Amino acid sequence: MSRHSWFPSFAVAMILCTGTLAAHAQDDVVERQLKAAPGRDVRVGVFTAIRPDCTSGPPPAIRLATPPAHGSVNVKRGTLKATNIKQCLAIEVPVIVAFYRASADYSGTDDFELEISSPNGHKRRERIHMTVTKSSSGAGEGI
């Protein structure tokens, strides 16, 4: 997988994953449903912290609260370069990207839960429901 193959849709995922992080009370739960192909990485979340002055804040801590039964979850560090995010016309901030990979021979459903903790103590859980199918039409989040 290319280092930047997940890069084009950062802005949408980043807004979805971070736009609600500071606004929610502790221990909120977000449910999401995604599709995956066996043996292929699928981006399930992009996590960052952007301050009102458009500088990066400390990244959130990501914990695998409930592991998937038929795959694995891994994180990678990267850099988000974006324009027109909220009041920020151009930003470059560090991100943590979470990926799910179903076992190569698996087809069916798989669930797992991530816990995202911001430095100010707010926590959010994301319950992610994966549907794993062998398909040539692609999988995961897209724009």
mmCIF file of C-alpha atoms in Angstrom:
data_model
loop_
_atom_site.group_PDB
_atom_site.id
_atom_site.type_symbol
_atom_site.label_atom_id
_atom_site.label_comp_id
_atom_site.label_asym_id
_atom_site.label_seq_id
_atom_site.Cartn_x
_atom_site.Cartn_y
_atom_site.Cartn_z
ATOM 1 C CA MET A 1 0.000 0.000 0.000
ATOM 2 C CA SER A 2 1.383 3.386 -0.956
ATOM 3 C CA ARG A 3 2.236 5.700 1.887
ATOM 4 C CA HIS A 4 -0.184 8.303 0.549
ATOM 5 C CA SER A 5 -2.996 6.145 -0.878
ATOM 6 C CA TRP A 6 -5.260 7.101 2.049
ATOM 7 C CA PHE A 7 -4.257 10.764 1.928
ATOM 8 C CA PRO A 8 -6.882 12.267 -0.462
ATOM 9 C CA SER A 9 -9.853 11.689 1.802
ATOM 10 C CA PHE A 10 -8.186 12.887 5.020
ATOM 11 C CA ALA A 11 -10.202 16.087 5.192
ATOM 12 C CA VAL A 12 -13.577 14.349 5.236
ATOM 13 C CA ALA A 13 -12.480 11.672 7.706
ATOM 14 C CA MET A 14 -10.647 14.174 9.884
ATOM 15 C CA ILE A 15 -13.733 16.344 10.189
ATOM 16 C CA LEU A 16 -15.860 13.300 11.012
ATOM 17 C CA CYS A 17 -13.418 11.993 13.607
ATOM 18 C CA THR A 18 -12.275 15.219 15.240
ATOM 19 C CA GLY A 19 -15.171 17.594 14.740
ATOM 20 C CA THR A 20 -17.091 16.003 17.581
ATOM 21 C CA LEU A 21 -14.184 15.060 19.849
ATOM 22 C CA ALA A 22 -14.143 18.222 21.946
ATOM 23 C CA ALA A 23 -17.895 18.833 21.821
ATOM 24 C CA HIS A 24 -19.043 15.555 23.389
ATOM 25 C CA ALA A 25 -19.241 14.645 27.034
ATOM 26 C CA GLN A 26 -17.099 11.884 28.463
ATOM 27 C CA ASP A 27 -17.732 8.324 27.313
ATOM 28 C CA ASP A 28 -19.884 9.115 24.278
ATOM 29 C CA VAL A 29 -20.357 6.216 21.880
ATOM 30 C CA VAL A 30 -20.396 6.576 18.103
ATOM 31 C CA GLU A 31 -21.546 3.623 15.959
ATOM 32 C CA ARG A 32 -20.163 3.259 12.433
ATOM 33 C CA GLN A 33 -20.594 0.689 9.662
ATOM 34 C CA LEU A 34 -17.898 0.122 7.042
ATOM 35 C CA LYS A 35 -17.098 -2.391 4.317
ATOM 36 C CA ALA A 36 -13.840 -4.257 3.806
ATOM 37 C CA ALA A 37 -12.269 -6.862 1.557
ATOM 38 C CA PRO A 38 -10.385 -9.783 3.132
ATOM 39 C CA GLY A 39 -6.652 -9.240 3.594
ATOM 40 C CA ARG A 40 -6.711 -5.531 2.681
ATOM 41 C CA ASP A 41 -6.218 -2.479 4.899
ATOM 42 C CA VAL A 42 -9.259 -0.226 5.283
ATOM 43 C CA ARG A 43 -8.973 3.179 6.926
ATOM 44 C CA VAL A 44 -11.406 3.345 9.829
ATOM 45 C CA GLY A 45 -10.404 6.636 11.414
ATOM 46 C CA VAL A 46 -8.172 9.698 11.183
ATOM 47 C CA PHE A 47 -7.465 11.445 14.468
ATOM 48 C CA THR A 48 -5.829 14.830 15.045
ATOM 49 C CA ALA A 49 -6.161 17.961 17.126
ATOM 50 C CA ILE A 50 -6.441 21.372 15.487
ATOM 51 C CA ARG A 51 -6.569 24.415 17.733
ATOM 52 C CA PRO A 52 -8.652 27.516 16.931
ATOM 53 C CA ASP A 53 -5.440 29.331 15.886
ATOM 54 C CA CYS A 54 -4.840 26.538 13.295
ATOM 55 C CA THR A 55 -1.849 25.012 15.064
ATOM 56 C CA SER A 56 -1.718 21.366 16.044
ATOM 57 C CA GLY A 57 -2.547 20.332 19.560
ATOM 58 C CA PRO A 58 -1.432 17.152 21.318
ATOM 59 C CA PRO A 59 -2.802 14.105 19.487
ATOM 60 C CA PRO A 60 -5.469 12.009 21.178
ATOM 61 C CA ALA A 61 -4.640 8.617 22.669
ATOM 62 C CA ILE A 62 -6.177 5.710 20.746
ATOM 63 C CA ARG A 63 -6.886 2.431 22.558
ATOM 64 C CA LEU A 64 -8.327 -0.781 21.160
ATOM 65 C CA ALA A 65 -11.044 -1.338 23.772
ATOM 66 C CA THR A 66 -12.536 -4.426 22.091
ATOM 67 C CA PRO A 67 -10.463 -6.205 19.428
ATOM 68 C CA PRO A 68 -11.996 -7.636 16.260
ATOM 69 C CA ALA A 69 -12.573 -11.404 16.224
ATOM 70 C CA HIS A 70 -11.641 -11.910 12.563
ATOM 71 C CA GLY A 71 -8.965 -9.329 11.836
ATOM 72 C CA SER A 72 -6.580 -6.771 13.272
ATOM 73 C CA VAL A 73 -6.452 -3.030 13.913
ATOM 74 C CA ASN A 74 -3.235 -1.036 13.502
ATOM 75 C CA VAL A 75 -2.354 2.643 13.625
ATOM 76 C CA LYS A 76 0.120 4.682 11.601
ATOM 77 C CA ARG A 77 1.365 8.216 12.074
ATOM 78 C CA GLY A 78 1.184 10.684 9.235
ATOM 79 C CA THR A 79 0.868 14.336 8.334
ATOM 80 C CA LEU A 80 -2.296 16.032 7.170
ATOM 81 C CA LYS A 81 -1.832 18.822 4.655
ATOM 82 C CA ALA A 82 -5.182 20.437 3.980
ATOM 83 C CA THR A 83 -6.890 23.640 2.967
ATOM 84 C CA ASN A 84 -10.166 25.180 4.079
ATOM 85 C CA ILE A 85 -10.721 23.144 7.256
ATOM 86 C CA LYS A 86 -13.022 25.214 9.455
ATOM 87 C CA GLN A 87 -11.353 28.649 9.765
ATOM 88 C CA CYS A 88 -7.920 27.290 8.728
ATOM 89 C CA LEU A 89 -7.060 28.165 5.154
ATOM 90 C CA ALA A 90 -3.946 25.963 5.043
ATOM 91 C CA ILE A 91 -2.703 23.557 7.709
ATOM 92 C CA GLU A 92 -0.118 20.855 8.178
ATOM 93 C CA VAL A 93 -0.662 18.798 11.337
ATOM 94 C CA PRO A 94 0.293 15.334 12.620
ATOM 95 C CA VAL A 95 -2.396 12.642 12.491
ATOM 96 C CA ILE A 96 -2.936 9.126 13.727
ATOM 97 C CA VAL A 97 -4.670 6.879 11.187
ATOM 98 C CA ALA A 98 -6.371 3.632 12.246
ATOM 99 C CA PHE A 99 -6.659 0.712 9.813
ATOM 100 C CA TYR A 100 -8.621 -2.548 9.953
ATOM 101 C CA ARG A 101 -7.506 -5.678 8.090
ATOM 102 C CA ALA A 102 -9.757 -8.755 7.942
ATOM 103 C CA SER A 103 -8.153 -12.201 7.839
ATOM 104 C CA ALA A 104 -7.326 -13.188 4.258
ATOM 105 C CA ASP A 105 -9.848 -16.041 4.174
ATOM 106 C CA TYR A 106 -12.671 -14.379 6.156
ATOM 107 C CA SER A 107 -16.062 -13.269 4.884
ATOM 108 C CA GLY A 108 -18.829 -12.027 7.185
ATOM 109 C CA THR A 109 -19.193 -9.413 9.910
ATOM 110 C CA ASP A 110 -16.640 -8.250 12.451
ATOM 111 C CA ASP A 111 -16.919 -5.673 15.230
ATOM 112 C CA PHE A 112 -14.411 -3.784 17.336
ATOM 113 C CA GLU A 113 -14.300 -0.701 19.520
ATOM 114 C CA LEU A 114 -11.790 2.134 19.750
ATOM 115 C CA GLU A 115 -11.482 4.498 22.693
ATOM 116 C CA ILE A 116 -10.287 8.006 21.803
ATOM 117 C CA SER A 117 -9.026 10.112 24.721
ATOM 118 C CA SER A 118 -8.208 13.773 24.245
ATOM 119 C CA PRO A 119 -5.533 15.425 26.401
ATOM 120 C CA ASN A 120 -8.241 17.391 28.262
ATOM 121 C CA GLY A 121 -9.790 14.136 29.545
ATOM 122 C CA HIS A 122 -12.755 13.757 27.198
ATOM 123 C CA LYS A 123 -13.290 10.205 25.970
ATOM 124 C CA ARG A 124 -15.257 8.883 23.061
ATOM 125 C CA ARG A 125 -15.795 5.296 21.978
ATOM 126 C CA GLU A 126 -16.262 4.270 18.380
ATOM 127 C CA ARG A 127 -17.986 0.936 17.803
ATOM 128 C CA ILE A 128 -17.136 -0.096 14.293
ATOM 129 C CA HIS A 129 -19.157 -2.771 12.518
ATOM 130 C CA MET A 130 -17.324 -4.204 9.519
ATOM 131 C CA THR A 131 -18.907 -6.145 6.671
ATOM 132 C CA VAL A 132 -16.199 -8.215 4.999
ATOM 133 C CA THR A 133 -16.954 -9.437 1.478
ATOM 134 C CA LYS A 134 -14.877 -10.646 -1.429
ATOM 135 C CA SER A 135 -15.633 -8.009 -4.036
ATOM 136 C CA SER A 136 -13.760 -6.385 -6.876
ATOM 137 C CA SER A 137 -15.658 -3.090 -6.470
ATOM 138 C CA GLY A 138 -13.401 -1.733 -3.702
ATOM 139 C CA ALA A 139 -14.004 -1.269 -0.008
ATOM 140 C CA GLY A 140 -13.697 1.178 2.849
ATOM 141 C CA GLU A 141 -14.386 4.851 3.017
ATOM 142 C CA GLY A 142 -14.434 6.866 -0.146
ATOM 143 C CA ILE A 143 -15.492 10.254 -1.267
#
